[in-house]
């Protein structure tokens, strides 16, 4: 199993300031790992609004079922996340474990179980013993504090090689608000799942419906625009919580996502989500290259995104980048298999600043040595102009290396 | 580059008998390779009917364009296949090379260019110099013979590790007819494409329309039910030619695919296609395990096939098999991501004869040691019962190994 920190990791965990209305503590509940924290209890001030986006899997985990049911209330008082066991494909016992966890957390925080949100990541198909949370969550509630934010980022890791956090400021009605986010990504060991979890917090006073609208929009160009290996977890969870504490400092309460005063907030939210999404890709199993795929000139933005995903998911494109091979033939192949409108003879393809193909054939000025030099870099940009319309999209992925196969193909026994 | 023969290869190339009305010769035209044959000229008797199925890529190669245009005639007198250059993404020069090749072959065989079918496999994006076929095809036409069939199977290889052939007999109206097939598959080196080519020949007197109907049906459960890495070539070509020579031996001419006298022929055709399709998977890059994925109990056969493809294309499932890991959690994940109707709590999963999960949770009788022993075998059967309906489908794939990454990620320069 590879345990070295990804070569694409940021230099350090960023400084995340406190968010008024958010306190937390982590603990070692012994769910699966030894000698590390594996549970996070996060307290949210009364009046906190919640928004969420969950996995599209038709076989979601028990905590995802729970969150989907609790979300329409739009009210959150607590969040419990554990690593080591995903509580996925665990049948009725899974649903019971979720209920017991929410009951324990609600008692510890003095709220209703339906105001508790839950996420689990780790081994699939193993019953989760929620009684282990008994004393632990009480104790966490007692010592919950405003920082440091690296602790929750660490507690939710499975085999991520580094903790992931991001922060941004915005003003609403002239008052500064903060957005903090943490995430865990696609590091995994058999038989764990590459569950993506991310939790975003703000002190801005924004109503749940507006939060949800902004989150659903922002996720399209961030977490829903990344792919490590095209596989979808049973447990993917992204949530955004707004404590509203900034209202006490004069920040106006906003209820509509279309409110112009949210322009800066929307931008800051986009920044935090994209930053975290990129960090997840950069910690993809065995990742050695960070790849941006831009498709323009498609018949629509949806079509552009499908083509970009087809390129980013192609094992042949990903292995070519791993081998620093400017293999634009495989990019043509991936455009062709996307099933979207494309005209071979109008295609143009760039690797970074170098146009390698144009009008459906190799660029006359193509110089293999120059392009090969570019492919040796860590950040690779692939751009395709379909030449049919104005549809544009960008997605991000990592390369497919022997280390990916090693990490995911190691004998369990 | 891995050059060892796949451990999944059949022991030997089968004995393919002559097919009346089919003669051929191979030659070394020096398209790209040195010291091996790289072009096949195949002569077909007057009156030969043709059927074909081509890549679904939106960026098909020039030869695929040519064949699609020639096919409605339903008449074939010759087939030219070259390896070393796919003549794909070559713009106008590609179309010109195709026309020149057909002209040269038609002259050599004394027929119309529109009666010549073409296929190319190899490097993409490089102009194909068709003038090289000039003397070569004339010379091939002069020495065309009825065998041995291993020669055309070899001439169309790119980095396949073994030549692929299959044969079967059937009777039509009490007269025995023969079906021979050859194929090349998914072995490749950068920057070649994993083009799948297969050509089937019979002496049965069957009309083109009936041939096409049978081929289109049979391909669904054979070549369209295999996947190596989910990537689709620009050049995939499957053709079926019927010389009708058996009519001279008293075989009745059949014009309708629904004719009951074709029952045995249909079965024999299915056998040959499935055999060749399996051989292609078993020569997938880096393949160490041959995996059958059966999905039953889906809401429809189409739904079952989508779920089966989702499992067979999942890098996490394929790396798990590479590691002999009975990781049914990843099978659940792949069912969930297929987007087809599925109820987590009704799922049951088997590895070979061993049921590992039932009613949405681990099987109570699951014994890891027993299942792990099964996973060490070369042939792995994964079966999933969705528990919702009667839809059933089966697909085949190979595992994802470090060798796959090595073969496809080697530096070009």
PDB file of C-alpha atoms in Angstrom, chain B residues 68-217:
ATOM      1  CA  UNK B  68     -20.343   2.025 -44.832  1.00  0.00           C
ATOM      2  CA  UNK B  69     -20.749   3.519 -48.296  1.00  0.00           C
ATOM      3  CA  UNK B  70     -20.053   0.247 -50.125  1.00  0.00           C
ATOM      4  CA  UNK B  71     -22.175  -2.018 -47.910  1.00  0.00           C
ATOM      5  CA  UNK B  72     -25.676  -1.206 -49.231  1.00  0.00           C
ATOM      6  CA  UNK B  73     -24.641  -2.836 -52.527  1.00  0.00           C
ATOM      7  CA  UNK B  74     -24.439  -6.090 -50.573  1.00  0.00           C
ATOM      8  CA  UNK B  75     -21.887  -7.421 -53.088  1.00  0.00           C
ATOM      9  CA  UNK B  76     -18.233  -8.150 -52.302  1.00  0.00           C
ATOM     10  CA  UNK B  77     -15.410  -9.388 -54.512  1.00  0.00           C
ATOM     11  CA  UNK B  78     -12.420  -8.491 -52.394  1.00  0.00           C
ATOM     12  CA  UNK B  79     -11.162  -7.513 -48.958  1.00  0.00           C
ATOM     13  CA  UNK B  80      -7.937  -5.634 -48.224  1.00  0.00           C
ATOM     14  CA  UNK B  81      -6.719  -5.328 -44.648  1.00  0.00           C
ATOM     15  CA  UNK B  82      -3.490  -3.705 -43.568  1.00  0.00           C
ATOM     16  CA  UNK B  83      -1.853  -3.411 -40.178  1.00  0.00           C
ATOM     17  CA  UNK B  84       0.643  -0.768 -39.066  1.00  0.00           C
ATOM     18  CA  UNK B  85      -1.426   2.278 -40.001  1.00  0.00           C
ATOM     19  CA  UNK B  86      -5.110   2.825 -39.125  1.00  0.00           C
ATOM     20  CA  UNK B  87      -5.655   5.594 -41.697  1.00  0.00           C
ATOM     21  CA  UNK B  88      -7.710   7.328 -39.018  1.00  0.00           C
ATOM     22  CA  UNK B  89      -7.820  11.081 -38.422  1.00  0.00           C
ATOM     23  CA  UNK B  90      -5.937  11.635 -41.644  1.00  0.00           C
ATOM     24  CA  UNK B  91      -8.284  14.159 -43.271  1.00  0.00           C
ATOM     25  CA  UNK B  92      -8.671  14.271 -47.049  1.00  0.00           C
ATOM     26  CA  UNK B  93      -5.458  12.344 -47.689  1.00  0.00           C
ATOM     27  CA  UNK B  94      -7.058   9.468 -45.753  1.00  0.00           C
ATOM     28  CA  UNK B  95     -10.068   9.363 -48.078  1.00  0.00           C
ATOM     29  CA  UNK B  96      -7.751   9.539 -51.082  1.00  0.00           C
ATOM     30  CA  UNK B  97      -5.617   6.659 -49.753  1.00  0.00           C
ATOM     31  CA  UNK B  98      -8.743   4.549 -49.324  1.00  0.00           C
ATOM     32  CA  UNK B  99      -9.876   5.243 -52.884  1.00  0.00           C
ATOM     33  CA  UNK B 100      -6.435   4.447 -54.303  1.00  0.00           C
ATOM     34  CA  UNK B 101      -6.288   1.160 -52.370  1.00  0.00           C
ATOM     35  CA  UNK B 102      -9.715   0.111 -53.651  1.00  0.00           C
ATOM     36  CA  UNK B 103      -8.721   1.039 -57.218  1.00  0.00           C
ATOM     37  CA  UNK B 104      -5.526  -1.027 -57.025  1.00  0.00           C
ATOM     38  CA  UNK B 105      -7.361  -4.023 -55.531  1.00  0.00           C
ATOM     39  CA  UNK B 106     -10.235  -3.804 -58.033  1.00  0.00           C
ATOM     40  CA  UNK B 107      -7.782  -3.822 -60.911  1.00  0.00           C
ATOM     41  CA  UNK B 108      -5.910  -6.792 -59.431  1.00  0.00           C
ATOM     42  CA  UNK B 109      -9.154  -8.745 -58.973  1.00  0.00           C
ATOM     43  CA  UNK B 110     -11.016  -7.577 -62.052  1.00  0.00           C
ATOM     44  CA  UNK B 111     -14.004  -6.042 -60.299  1.00  0.00           C
ATOM     45  CA  UNK B 112     -15.434  -2.630 -59.408  1.00  0.00           C
ATOM     46  CA  UNK B 113     -13.812  -0.561 -56.609  1.00  0.00           C
ATOM     47  CA  UNK B 114     -17.205  -0.476 -54.856  1.00  0.00           C
ATOM     48  CA  UNK B 115     -16.992  -4.263 -54.503  1.00  0.00           C
ATOM     49  CA  UNK B 116     -13.798  -3.983 -52.453  1.00  0.00           C
ATOM     50  CA  UNK B 117     -14.000  -3.727 -48.659  1.00  0.00           C
ATOM     51  CA  UNK B 118     -11.169  -2.234 -46.635  1.00  0.00           C
ATOM     52  CA  UNK B 119      -9.900  -2.157 -43.076  1.00  0.00           C
ATOM     53  CA  UNK B 120      -6.792  -0.655 -41.520  1.00  0.00           C
ATOM     54  CA  UNK B 121      -5.352  -0.937 -38.037  1.00  0.00           C
ATOM     55  CA  UNK B 122      -2.291   0.572 -36.450  1.00  0.00           C
ATOM     56  CA  UNK B 123      -1.000   4.062 -35.823  1.00  0.00           C
ATOM     57  CA  UNK B 124      -3.541   6.887 -35.907  1.00  0.00           C
ATOM     58  CA  UNK B 125      -3.062  10.319 -37.446  1.00  0.00           C
ATOM     59  CA  UNK B 126      -0.247   9.335 -39.813  1.00  0.00           C
ATOM     60  CA  UNK B 127      -0.883   9.513 -43.568  1.00  0.00           C
ATOM     61  CA  UNK B 128      -1.111   6.043 -45.142  1.00  0.00           C
ATOM     62  CA  UNK B 129       0.983   5.721 -48.295  1.00  0.00           C
ATOM     63  CA  UNK B 130      -1.354   3.567 -50.415  1.00  0.00           C
ATOM     64  CA  UNK B 131       1.031   3.572 -53.374  1.00  0.00           C
ATOM     65  CA  UNK B 132       2.895   0.882 -51.430  1.00  0.00           C
ATOM     66  CA  UNK B 133       0.017  -1.491 -52.262  1.00  0.00           C
ATOM     67  CA  UNK B 134       0.700  -1.040 -55.980  1.00  0.00           C
ATOM     68  CA  UNK B 135       2.694  -4.098 -57.025  1.00  0.00           C
ATOM     69  CA  UNK B 136       1.901  -5.935 -53.797  1.00  0.00           C
ATOM     70  CA  UNK B 137      -1.825  -6.526 -54.365  1.00  0.00           C
ATOM     71  CA  UNK B 138      -1.285  -7.655 -57.971  1.00  0.00           C
ATOM     72  CA  UNK B 139       1.224 -10.176 -56.771  1.00  0.00           C
ATOM     73  CA  UNK B 140      -1.115 -11.322 -53.962  1.00  0.00           C
ATOM     74  CA  UNK B 141      -3.972 -11.791 -56.428  1.00  0.00           C
ATOM     75  CA  UNK B 142      -1.759 -14.013 -58.583  1.00  0.00           C
ATOM     76  CA  UNK B 143      -0.830 -16.416 -55.788  1.00  0.00           C
ATOM     77  CA  UNK B 144      -4.067 -16.365 -53.755  1.00  0.00           C
ATOM     78  CA  UNK B 145      -4.815 -19.798 -52.271  1.00  0.00           C
ATOM     79  CA  UNK B 146      -7.400 -21.509 -50.033  1.00  0.00           C
ATOM     80  CA  UNK B 147      -5.117 -21.687 -47.016  1.00  0.00           C
ATOM     81  CA  UNK B 148      -3.564 -21.751 -44.533  1.00  0.00           C
ATOM     82  CA  UNK B 149      -5.923 -19.520 -42.551  1.00  0.00           C
ATOM     83  CA  UNK B 150      -3.365 -18.692 -39.886  1.00  0.00           C
ATOM     84  CA  UNK B 151      -1.666 -16.409 -42.442  1.00  0.00           C
ATOM     85  CA  UNK B 152      -4.437 -13.782 -42.748  1.00  0.00           C
ATOM     86  CA  UNK B 153      -4.969 -14.047 -38.971  1.00  0.00           C
ATOM     87  CA  UNK B 154      -1.305 -13.126 -38.518  1.00  0.00           C
ATOM     88  CA  UNK B 155      -1.176 -10.380 -41.166  1.00  0.00           C
ATOM     89  CA  UNK B 156      -3.895  -8.315 -39.463  1.00  0.00           C
ATOM     90  CA  UNK B 157      -2.302  -8.428 -35.999  1.00  0.00           C
ATOM     91  CA  UNK B 158      -0.867  -5.288 -34.428  1.00  0.00           C
ATOM     92  CA  UNK B 159       0.402  -6.159 -30.966  1.00  0.00           C
ATOM     93  CA  UNK B 160      -1.949  -9.052 -30.435  1.00  0.00           C
ATOM     94  CA  UNK B 161       0.094 -11.737 -28.724  1.00  0.00           C
ATOM     95  CA  UNK B 162      -1.488 -14.577 -30.737  1.00  0.00           C
ATOM     96  CA  UNK B 163      -3.473 -15.001 -34.007  1.00  0.00           C
ATOM     97  CA  UNK B 164      -7.204 -15.568 -33.541  1.00  0.00           C
ATOM     98  CA  UNK B 165      -9.373 -17.952 -35.550  1.00  0.00           C
ATOM     99  CA  UNK B 166     -12.534 -20.020 -35.115  1.00  0.00           C
ATOM    100  CA  UNK B 167     -14.585 -22.380 -37.263  1.00  0.00           C
ATOM    101  CA  UNK B 168     -17.929 -24.171 -37.137  1.00  0.00           C
ATOM    102  CA  UNK B 169     -20.138 -26.302 -39.368  1.00  0.00           C
ATOM    103  CA  UNK B 170     -23.889 -26.199 -39.885  1.00  0.00           C
ATOM    104  CA  UNK B 171     -26.366 -27.755 -42.277  1.00  0.00           C
ATOM    105  CA  UNK B 172     -28.836 -25.887 -44.431  1.00  0.00           C
ATOM    106  CA  UNK B 173     -31.428 -28.059 -46.113  1.00  0.00           C
ATOM    107  CA  UNK B 174     -29.320 -31.106 -45.244  1.00  0.00           C
ATOM    108  CA  UNK B 175     -26.162 -29.735 -46.867  1.00  0.00           C
ATOM    109  CA  UNK B 176     -23.137 -28.990 -44.729  1.00  0.00           C
ATOM    110  CA  UNK B 177     -21.717 -25.473 -44.852  1.00  0.00           C
ATOM    111  CA  UNK B 178     -18.681 -24.011 -43.105  1.00  0.00           C
ATOM    112  CA  UNK B 179     -18.103 -20.769 -41.212  1.00  0.00           C
ATOM    113  CA  UNK B 180     -14.543 -19.531 -40.681  1.00  0.00           C
ATOM    114  CA  UNK B 181     -13.621 -16.397 -38.795  1.00  0.00           C
ATOM    115  CA  UNK B 182     -10.478 -14.477 -37.940  1.00  0.00           C
ATOM    116  CA  UNK B 183     -10.058 -11.516 -35.613  1.00  0.00           C
ATOM    117  CA  UNK B 184      -7.527  -9.139 -34.185  1.00  0.00           C
ATOM    118  CA  UNK B 185      -7.996  -7.485 -30.901  1.00  0.00           C
ATOM    119  CA  UNK B 186      -6.965  -5.233 -28.191  1.00  0.00           C
ATOM    120  CA  UNK B 187      -3.232  -5.570 -28.095  1.00  0.00           C
ATOM    121  CA  UNK B 188      -1.652  -2.200 -28.774  1.00  0.00           C
ATOM    122  CA  UNK B 189       1.407  -0.134 -28.370  1.00  0.00           C
ATOM    123  CA  UNK B 190       1.409   3.616 -28.084  1.00  0.00           C
ATOM    124  CA  UNK B 191       0.285   5.291 -30.224  1.00  0.00           C
ATOM    125  CA  UNK B 192      -1.693   2.456 -31.799  1.00  0.00           C
ATOM    126  CA  UNK B 193      -5.383   1.972 -31.213  1.00  0.00           C
ATOM    127  CA  UNK B 194      -6.995  -1.119 -29.800  1.00  0.00           C
ATOM    128  CA  UNK B 195      -8.902  -1.624 -33.005  1.00  0.00           C
ATOM    129  CA  UNK B 196     -11.026  -4.733 -33.163  1.00  0.00           C
ATOM    130  CA  UNK B 197     -11.237  -6.276 -36.647  1.00  0.00           C
ATOM    131  CA  UNK B 198     -13.002  -9.514 -37.457  1.00  0.00           C
ATOM    132  CA  UNK B 199     -13.888 -11.160 -40.750  1.00  0.00           C
ATOM    133  CA  UNK B 200     -16.205 -14.134 -41.089  1.00  0.00           C
ATOM    134  CA  UNK B 201     -16.592 -16.271 -44.226  1.00  0.00           C
ATOM    135  CA  UNK B 202     -19.025 -18.964 -45.277  1.00  0.00           C
ATOM    136  CA  UNK B 203     -19.820 -20.926 -48.391  1.00  0.00           C
ATOM    137  CA  UNK B 204     -23.536 -20.866 -47.535  1.00  0.00           C
ATOM    138  CA  UNK B 205     -25.799 -19.277 -50.178  1.00  0.00           C
ATOM    139  CA  UNK B 206     -27.470 -16.611 -48.054  1.00  0.00           C
ATOM    140  CA  UNK B 207     -28.681 -13.240 -49.344  1.00  0.00           C
ATOM    141  CA  UNK B 208     -27.024 -10.068 -48.074  1.00  0.00           C
ATOM    142  CA  UNK B 209     -30.102  -8.824 -46.224  1.00  0.00           C
ATOM    143  CA  UNK B 210     -30.493 -12.056 -44.302  1.00  0.00           C
ATOM    144  CA  UNK B 211     -26.762 -12.103 -43.548  1.00  0.00           C
ATOM    145  CA  UNK B 212     -26.929  -8.579 -42.197  1.00  0.00           C
ATOM    146  CA  UNK B 213     -29.889  -9.389 -39.957  1.00  0.00           C
ATOM    147  CA  UNK B 214     -28.133 -12.416 -38.499  1.00  0.00           C
ATOM    148  CA  UNK B 215     -24.844 -10.563 -38.009  1.00  0.00           C
ATOM    149  CA  UNK B 216     -26.491  -7.578 -36.326  1.00  0.00           C
ATOM    150  CA  UNK B 217     -28.303  -9.910 -33.947  1.00  0.00           C
TER     151      UNK B 217
END
